[in-house]
Amino acid sequence: MSVERREARQPWILLSPALAAIALLLFVPLVFILIYSFWLRTATGADQIGFFLDNWQEALSDRFYRDILLGTLKIALITTIACALMGYPAAYFIARSRGNKAILLLLLMLPFWVSYIIRTMSWINILGVSGAVNSILLSLGIINEPIQMLYNETTVILGLVHFLLPFMILNVFVSLDGIDETLEDASNSLGATKWQSFLEVTLPLSLPGLAAGGLLCFVLGAGTYITPLILGGPTDAMFANLVYEAIITQLNWPLGSALSLMLLVVLGTLVLIYNRYLGMAQLMKGLG
Amino acid sequence: MGWSLIRGWTLLVYVFMFLPVAVVVLLSFNASQFGSFPMTGLSVRWFVELAQNDAILRAFRTSIILGLLTAVLSTILGVLASLALVRYRVPGSNLISTLLIAPILVPEVVLAVALLLFLNFLSINKSFMLLLFGHVIFTLPFVVLVVQARLIAIRRDIEEAAMSLGASPVQTFFEVTLPLMLPAVLAGALFAFTISFDDITGTLFWKPGGVETVPTQIFAMLRNSISPEINALGTVMILLTVGLPLLGLAIARQMSAKRGR
């Protein structure tokens, strides 16, 4: 074998374990659940192999599933908007601060590293019946009985915002940090007010970061089932909860496959649209 | 005026991020037998009880073993792939990069279902092995991203210098490339460990009955009510998941500082 051919082969040898793992543990399983979604779980609990449209018919025509899917998208959208409104000014502050940016970023990363389940359940300590807010209000005499603030859609969104906000801030920060500050100065010196300069120069240039952060918040938010289980009430199930129910509780794996694929198609479409217009590079920057 | 408004807002955002976590730590030292306010005094009794709780200790052991194995496997796969992408001109490298990060583009619930059902079809039931496979596949993209970002920063000419001075490719790799890569490798491994240690979304699907990791153990305990023990466990988790990356960062700094001299 010639040296060149060996050279050409080497990267593939290095890549093959990772690519094989992804093919076998992700792509083949995805194809498998597509096939599985056309099987049927019979009353005896066995799978009937074949081509049945029953699961898809149920998943696509049942109002119950559609309402929860729409509700999930609504929760994810509100969460994303809240993250953008809270996160953008903070990212702007970090990017433009004269102080130590590294420390500010590190401070932001600290709660980010705290485990998701801990951060989610920590809100019970704040908003629960004997949580911080109630005990302060009680001791001040503002209320006589603790208020039930937990276990509704608002607390689900609150938990999601708390979980996802760092993703937004990091992505916006990365794009703001890459903008030449003198552009704003130039715009100011040409007669624009500071606010005008921000709206016409800085904001448009930071949109890729905002979009990357928004995509992450939306997709991660819409795919969660733990937050509604901990901070939501019985009626606050999100779509991923239905998947969990079907797979783990009801053991209806074919239906669970169809529901999973529905979620994948909806969220995957967003990722593809994003990729089409902005490319994956921006997303990598914020994650890396 | 505008700037101080932004500063105030940022401060509020930081308070929002930190406050709930700080309250967990605060309440874990509460002497009261309820995991909530009011504080009746400071005590470490919940940590003592934690250390005597077999279920929690088992969960810790499972999480640590799972995290370490995940880190090792994921880092090996990730470093090899990153080397190929950074060091060679590979046709279709954009597509390959996208494939490598595909596990984070697919919602974790969907990945969890697909892997569970497929491996079950292959007669691999819910087991530690399934957990390990799952954790490797969703930590791999993060390892690739972190390692790749750092590999790019290593200058190729140092290796070329070694080779031109007579080192063989293998010698060059072990004596030059590997030491230079070490911070990247460690960062990747640490990242994989932390993500694995934290995971609950996939883990709940993959774990066999009776096996708990720390997050699923917390989740199971939450089903009853929030006990002071959960807050204590939370504090330990916070120390671990925040302390480890900070330690890693410090080590990486130290190593690069040494090299700088």
mmCIF file of C-alpha atoms in Angstrom, chain B:
data_model
loop_
_atom_site.group_PDB
_atom_site.id
_atom_site.type_symbol
_atom_site.label_atom_id
_atom_site.label_comp_id
_atom_site.label_asym_id
_atom_site.label_seq_id
_atom_site.Cartn_x
_atom_site.Cartn_y
_atom_site.Cartn_z
ATOM 1 C CA MET B 1 -28.843 55.811 33.150
ATOM 2 C CA GLY B 2 -29.191 53.005 30.624
ATOM 3 C CA TRP B 3 -26.046 51.290 31.790
ATOM 4 C CA SER B 4 -27.011 51.220 35.468
ATOM 5 C CA LEU B 5 -30.378 49.814 34.474
ATOM 6 C CA ILE B 6 -28.620 47.000 32.625
ATOM 7 C CA ARG B 7 -26.340 46.439 35.578
ATOM 8 C CA GLY B 8 -29.280 46.237 37.976
ATOM 9 C CA TRP B 9 -31.060 43.821 35.650
ATOM 10 C CA THR B 10 -27.969 41.622 35.397
ATOM 11 C CA LEU B 11 -27.685 41.585 39.170
ATOM 12 C CA LEU B 12 -31.294 40.405 39.399
ATOM 13 C CA VAL B 13 -30.596 37.673 36.844
ATOM 14 C CA TYR B 14 -27.654 36.442 38.920
ATOM 15 C CA VAL B 15 -29.791 36.486 42.071
ATOM 16 C CA PHE B 16 -32.455 34.505 40.204
ATOM 17 C CA MET B 17 -29.838 31.939 39.204
ATOM 18 C CA PHE B 18 -28.181 31.653 42.602
ATOM 19 C CA LEU B 19 -30.926 32.114 45.156
ATOM 20 C CA PRO B 20 -32.715 28.749 44.878
ATOM 21 C CA VAL B 21 -29.398 26.910 44.924
ATOM 22 C CA ALA B 22 -28.229 28.897 47.935
ATOM 23 C CA VAL B 23 -31.465 28.072 49.755
ATOM 24 C CA VAL B 24 -30.848 24.347 49.196
ATOM 25 C CA VAL B 25 -27.452 24.683 50.845
ATOM 26 C CA LEU B 26 -28.863 26.809 53.659
ATOM 27 C CA LEU B 27 -31.719 24.411 54.425
ATOM 28 C CA SER B 28 -29.424 21.397 54.399
ATOM 29 C CA PHE B 29 -27.961 22.748 57.651
ATOM 30 C CA ASN B 30 -31.402 23.255 59.187
ATOM 31 C CA ALA B 31 -31.793 21.444 62.502
ATOM 32 C CA SER B 32 -35.556 21.098 62.036
ATOM 33 C CA GLN B 33 -36.865 17.708 61.026
ATOM 34 C CA PHE B 34 -38.802 19.230 58.143
ATOM 35 C CA GLY B 35 -36.946 20.179 55.013
ATOM 36 C CA SER B 36 -38.286 23.692 55.043
ATOM 37 C CA PHE B 37 -38.498 27.009 56.774
ATOM 38 C CA PRO B 38 -38.373 28.187 59.487
ATOM 39 C CA MET B 39 -34.768 27.426 60.339
ATOM 40 C CA THR B 40 -34.595 26.140 63.896
ATOM 41 C CA GLY B 41 -30.834 26.092 64.199
ATOM 42 C CA LEU B 42 -27.723 24.906 62.463
ATOM 43 C CA SER B 43 -26.857 21.241 62.362
ATOM 44 C CA VAL B 44 -24.974 18.724 60.287
ATOM 45 C CA ARG B 45 -27.214 15.861 61.337
ATOM 46 C CA TRP B 46 -28.669 15.480 57.827
ATOM 47 C CA PHE B 47 -25.233 14.930 56.389
ATOM 48 C CA VAL B 48 -24.549 12.300 59.036
ATOM 49 C CA GLU B 49 -27.835 10.610 58.175
ATOM 50 C CA LEU B 50 -26.969 10.820 54.520
ATOM 51 C CA ALA B 51 -23.697 9.006 55.119
ATOM 52 C CA GLN B 52 -25.616 6.220 56.873
ATOM 53 C CA ASN B 53 -28.283 5.844 54.217
ATOM 54 C CA ASP B 54 -27.445 2.702 52.251
ATOM 55 C CA ALA B 55 -29.706 3.522 49.317
ATOM 56 C CA ILE B 56 -28.003 6.868 48.814
ATOM 57 C CA LEU B 57 -24.517 5.421 49.160
ATOM 58 C CA ARG B 58 -25.384 2.770 46.585
ATOM 59 C CA ALA B 59 -26.708 5.452 44.268
ATOM 60 C CA PHE B 60 -23.469 7.377 44.646
ATOM 61 C CA ARG B 61 -21.427 4.316 43.829
ATOM 62 C CA THR B 62 -23.518 3.585 40.754
ATOM 63 C CA SER B 63 -23.306 7.183 39.553
ATOM 64 C CA ILE B 64 -19.559 7.385 40.053
ATOM 65 C CA ILE B 65 -18.798 4.079 38.328
ATOM 66 C CA LEU B 66 -21.162 4.951 35.488
ATOM 67 C CA GLY B 67 -19.671 8.438 35.181
ATOM 68 C CA LEU B 68 -16.087 7.164 35.125
ATOM 69 C CA LEU B 69 -16.756 4.466 32.533
ATOM 70 C CA THR B 70 -18.738 6.933 30.430
ATOM 71 C CA ALA B 71 -15.905 9.444 30.639
ATOM 72 C CA VAL B 72 -13.293 6.883 29.589
ATOM 73 C CA LEU B 73 -15.238 5.479 26.627
ATOM 74 C CA SER B 74 -16.643 8.780 25.462
ATOM 75 C CA THR B 75 -13.251 10.466 25.661
ATOM 76 C CA ILE B 76 -11.510 7.718 23.693
ATOM 77 C CA LEU B 77 -14.111 7.884 20.931
ATOM 78 C CA GLY B 78 -14.239 11.676 21.012
ATOM 79 C CA VAL B 79 -10.497 12.285 21.001
ATOM 80 C CA LEU B 80 -9.876 9.899 18.113
ATOM 81 C CA ALA B 81 -12.645 11.497 16.059
ATOM 82 C CA SER B 82 -11.476 15.022 16.882
ATOM 83 C CA LEU B 83 -7.921 14.144 15.889
ATOM 84 C CA ALA B 84 -9.170 12.942 12.533
ATOM 85 C CA LEU B 85 -11.214 16.087 11.946
ATOM 86 C CA VAL B 86 -8.593 18.579 13.077
ATOM 87 C CA ARG B 87 -5.444 16.905 11.777
ATOM 88 C CA TYR B 88 -6.513 15.478 8.435
ATOM 89 C CA ARG B 89 -8.347 16.806 5.473
ATOM 90 C CA VAL B 90 -11.357 14.509 5.458
ATOM 91 C CA PRO B 91 -13.806 14.666 2.576
ATOM 92 C CA GLY B 92 -17.263 15.566 3.867
ATOM 93 C CA SER B 93 -15.934 16.788 7.204
ATOM 94 C CA ASN B 94 -18.913 19.123 7.666
ATOM 95 C CA LEU B 95 -21.331 16.255 7.398
ATOM 96 C CA ILE B 96 -19.208 14.167 9.745
ATOM 97 C CA SER B 97 -19.154 16.969 12.318
ATOM 98 C CA THR B 98 -22.926 17.210 12.141
ATOM 99 C CA LEU B 99 -23.251 13.434 12.533
ATOM 100 C CA LEU B 100 -20.982 13.505 15.569
ATOM 101 C CA ILE B 101 -23.106 16.097 17.318
ATOM 102 C CA ALA B 102 -26.395 14.537 16.187
ATOM 103 C CA PRO B 103 -27.089 13.057 19.649
ATOM 104 C CA ILE B 104 -27.602 16.556 21.048
ATOM 105 C CA LEU B 105 -29.813 17.609 18.165
ATOM 106 C CA VAL B 106 -32.217 14.752 18.850
ATOM 107 C CA PRO B 107 -34.378 15.359 21.947
ATOM 108 C CA GLU B 108 -33.010 13.204 24.741
ATOM 109 C CA VAL B 109 -36.383 11.547 25.376
ATOM 110 C CA VAL B 110 -36.488 10.357 21.774
ATOM 111 C CA LEU B 111 -32.912 9.099 21.946
ATOM 112 C CA ALA B 112 -33.770 7.313 25.191
ATOM 113 C CA VAL B 113 -36.818 5.593 23.705
ATOM 114 C CA ALA B 114 -35.034 4.596 20.505
ATOM 115 C CA LEU B 115 -32.056 3.108 22.309
ATOM 116 C CA LEU B 116 -34.187 1.295 24.888
ATOM 117 C CA LEU B 117 -36.469 -0.275 22.309
ATOM 118 C CA PHE B 118 -33.736 -1.191 19.843
ATOM 119 C CA LEU B 119 -31.422 -2.791 22.381
ATOM 120 C CA ASN B 120 -34.381 -4.585 23.902
ATOM 121 C CA PHE B 121 -35.093 -5.966 20.449
ATOM 122 C CA LEU B 122 -31.495 -7.215 20.420
ATOM 123 C CA SER B 123 -32.224 -8.864 23.798
ATOM 124 C CA ILE B 124 -30.184 -6.330 25.750
ATOM 125 C CA ASN B 125 -32.597 -5.484 28.538
ATOM 126 C CA LYS B 126 -32.575 -2.581 30.924
ATOM 127 C CA SER B 127 -29.193 -2.965 32.512
ATOM 128 C CA PHE B 128 -26.034 -1.190 33.519
ATOM 129 C CA MET B 129 -24.756 -1.845 30.014
ATOM 130 C CA LEU B 130 -27.727 -0.047 28.454
ATOM 131 C CA LEU B 131 -27.167 2.882 30.833
ATOM 132 C CA LEU B 132 -23.506 3.007 29.841
ATOM 133 C CA PHE B 133 -24.273 2.908 26.101
ATOM 134 C CA GLY B 134 -26.830 5.653 26.538
ATOM 135 C CA HIS B 135 -24.542 7.877 28.557
ATOM 136 C CA VAL B 136 -21.666 7.418 26.110
ATOM 137 C CA ILE B 137 -23.788 8.366 23.140
ATOM 138 C CA PHE B 138 -25.164 11.591 24.550
ATOM 139 C CA THR B 139 -21.902 12.759 26.139
ATOM 140 C CA LEU B 140 -19.895 12.089 22.965
ATOM 141 C CA PRO B 141 -20.929 15.308 21.165
ATOM 142 C CA PHE B 142 -19.845 17.446 24.119
ATOM 143 C CA VAL B 143 -16.461 15.702 24.254
ATOM 144 C CA VAL B 144 -16.002 16.196 20.506
ATOM 145 C CA LEU B 145 -16.886 19.901 20.747
ATOM 146 C CA VAL B 146 -14.630 20.600 23.714
ATOM 147 C CA VAL B 147 -11.672 18.554 22.484
ATOM 148 C CA GLN B 148 -11.894 19.866 18.924
ATOM 149 C CA ALA B 149 -11.931 23.476 20.101
ATOM 150 C CA ARG B 150 -8.731 22.887 22.051
ATOM 151 C CA LEU B 151 -6.972 20.752 19.463
ATOM 152 C CA ILE B 152 -7.268 23.516 16.896
ATOM 153 C CA ALA B 153 -5.206 25.697 19.204
ATOM 154 C CA ILE B 154 -2.254 23.265 19.182
ATOM 155 C CA ARG B 155 0.207 24.309 16.541
ATOM 156 C CA ARG B 156 1.058 21.755 13.943
ATOM 157 C CA ASP B 157 4.619 23.021 13.460
ATOM 158 C CA ILE B 158 5.706 21.781 16.888
ATOM 159 C CA GLU B 159 5.017 18.241 15.718
ATOM 160 C CA GLU B 160 6.710 18.911 12.409
ATOM 161 C CA ALA B 161 9.753 20.196 14.270
ATOM 162 C CA ALA B 162 9.905 16.980 16.310
ATOM 163 C CA MET B 163 9.694 14.877 13.170
ATOM 164 C CA SER B 164 12.287 16.888 11.330
ATOM 165 C CA LEU B 165 14.585 16.373 14.323
ATOM 166 C CA GLY B 166 14.288 12.634 13.747
ATOM 167 C CA ALA B 167 11.335 11.531 15.890
ATOM 168 C CA SER B 168 9.125 8.835 14.394
ATOM 169 C CA PRO B 169 5.402 9.546 14.026
ATOM 170 C CA VAL B 170 4.665 7.292 16.999
ATOM 171 C CA GLN B 171 7.340 8.981 19.110
ATOM 172 C CA THR B 172 6.038 12.361 18.055
ATOM 173 C CA PHE B 173 2.526 11.439 19.107
ATOM 174 C CA PHE B 174 3.500 10.191 22.545
ATOM 175 C CA GLU B 175 6.209 12.736 23.301
ATOM 176 C CA VAL B 176 4.759 15.866 21.725
ATOM 177 C CA THR B 177 1.141 15.624 20.666
ATOM 178 C CA LEU B 178 -0.252 13.717 23.630
ATOM 179 C CA PRO B 179 1.249 15.962 26.326
ATOM 180 C CA LEU B 180 -0.005 19.008 24.433
ATOM 181 C CA MET B 181 -3.436 17.406 24.095
ATOM 182 C CA LEU B 182 -3.692 16.355 27.701
ATOM 183 C CA PRO B 183 -5.641 19.411 28.949
ATOM 184 C CA ALA B 184 -8.114 18.925 26.098
ATOM 185 C CA VAL B 185 -8.479 15.232 26.907
ATOM 186 C CA LEU B 186 -8.980 15.914 30.607
ATOM 187 C CA ALA B 187 -11.484 18.689 29.900
ATOM 188 C CA GLY B 188 -13.451 16.345 27.654
ATOM 189 C CA ALA B 189 -13.408 13.541 30.221
ATOM 190 C CA LEU B 190 -14.476 15.861 33.011
ATOM 191 C CA PHE B 191 -17.295 17.237 30.901
ATOM 192 C CA ALA B 192 -18.489 13.724 30.078
ATOM 193 C CA PHE B 193 -18.340 12.692 33.730
ATOM 194 C CA THR B 194 -20.319 15.704 34.908
ATOM 195 C CA ILE B 195 -23.006 15.327 32.263
ATOM 196 C CA SER B 196 -23.336 11.627 32.974
ATOM 197 C CA PHE B 197 -23.435 12.220 36.728
ATOM 198 C CA ASP B 198 -26.238 14.765 36.291
ATOM 199 C CA ASP B 199 -28.404 12.957 33.822
ATOM 200 C CA ILE B 200 -31.922 11.929 34.659
ATOM 201 C CA THR B 201 -33.912 12.258 31.421
ATOM 202 C CA GLY B 202 -32.376 9.231 29.712
ATOM 203 C CA THR B 203 -31.417 7.411 32.887
ATOM 204 C CA LEU B 204 -35.031 6.987 34.020
ATOM 205 C CA PHE B 205 -35.712 5.112 30.780
ATOM 206 C CA TRP B 206 -32.617 2.938 30.846
ATOM 207 C CA LYS B 207 -32.039 2.027 34.460
ATOM 208 C CA PRO B 208 -33.039 -1.451 35.565
ATOM 209 C CA GLY B 209 -35.480 -1.723 38.449
ATOM 210 C CA GLY B 210 -33.768 -1.385 41.799
ATOM 211 C CA VAL B 211 -30.755 0.438 40.404
ATOM 212 C CA GLU B 212 -30.660 4.141 41.175
ATOM 213 C CA THR B 213 -28.214 6.871 40.252
ATOM 214 C CA VAL B 214 -28.011 9.932 42.484
ATOM 215 C CA PRO B 215 -30.439 12.018 40.370
ATOM 216 C CA THR B 216 -32.995 9.209 40.089
ATOM 217 C CA GLN B 217 -32.639 8.574 43.815
ATOM 218 C CA ILE B 218 -33.401 12.241 44.505
ATOM 219 C CA PHE B 219 -36.310 12.035 42.098
ATOM 220 C CA ALA B 220 -37.703 8.996 43.899
ATOM 221 C CA MET B 221 -37.303 10.727 47.280
ATOM 222 C CA LEU B 222 -39.116 13.813 45.963
ATOM 223 C CA ARG B 223 -42.190 11.692 45.325
ATOM 224 C CA ASN B 224 -42.846 11.691 49.067
ATOM 225 C CA SER B 225 -42.014 15.182 50.185
ATOM 226 C CA ILE B 226 -39.003 17.398 50.358
ATOM 227 C CA SER B 227 -37.004 16.124 53.296
ATOM 228 C CA PRO B 228 -33.959 17.765 54.842
ATOM 229 C CA GLU B 229 -32.004 14.784 53.578
ATOM 230 C CA ILE B 230 -32.728 15.789 49.987
ATOM 231 C CA ASN B 231 -31.340 19.244 50.654
ATOM 232 C CA ALA B 232 -28.229 17.710 52.203
ATOM 233 C CA LEU B 233 -27.859 15.400 49.211
ATOM 234 C CA GLY B 234 -28.352 18.439 46.983
ATOM 235 C CA THR B 235 -25.544 20.236 48.795
ATOM 236 C CA VAL B 236 -23.204 17.291 48.286
ATOM 237 C CA MET B 237 -24.164 17.187 44.598
ATOM 238 C CA ILE B 238 -23.560 20.916 44.268
ATOM 239 C CA LEU B 239 -20.116 20.526 45.814
ATOM 240 C CA LEU B 240 -19.330 17.652 43.449
ATOM 241 C CA THR B 241 -20.678 19.046 40.201
ATOM 242 C CA VAL B 242 -19.420 22.563 40.814
ATOM 243 C CA GLY B 243 -16.227 21.627 42.609
ATOM 244 C CA LEU B 244 -15.012 19.125 40.028
ATOM 245 C CA PRO B 245 -15.138 21.435 36.993
ATOM 246 C CA LEU B 246 -13.562 24.230 39.038
ATOM 247 C CA LEU B 247 -10.780 21.844 40.029
ATOM 248 C CA GLY B 248 -10.400 20.828 36.397
ATOM 249 C CA LEU B 249 -10.220 24.445 35.348
ATOM 250 C CA ALA B 250 -7.564 25.135 37.964
ATOM 251 C CA ILE B 251 -5.514 22.128 36.839
ATOM 252 C CA ALA B 252 -5.799 23.144 33.192
ATOM 253 C CA ARG B 253 -4.646 26.662 34.117
ATOM 254 C CA GLN B 254 -1.730 25.331 36.076
ATOM 255 C CA MET B 255 -0.698 23.053 33.248
ATOM 256 C CA SER B 256 -0.835 25.747 30.613
ATOM 257 C CA ALA B 257 0.961 28.172 32.929
ATOM 258 C CA LYS B 258 3.780 25.665 33.343
ATOM 259 C CA ARG B 259 4.054 25.278 29.617
ATOM 260 C CA GLY B 260 4.112 29.027 29.167
ATOM 261 C CA ARG B 261 7.320 29.358 31.113
#
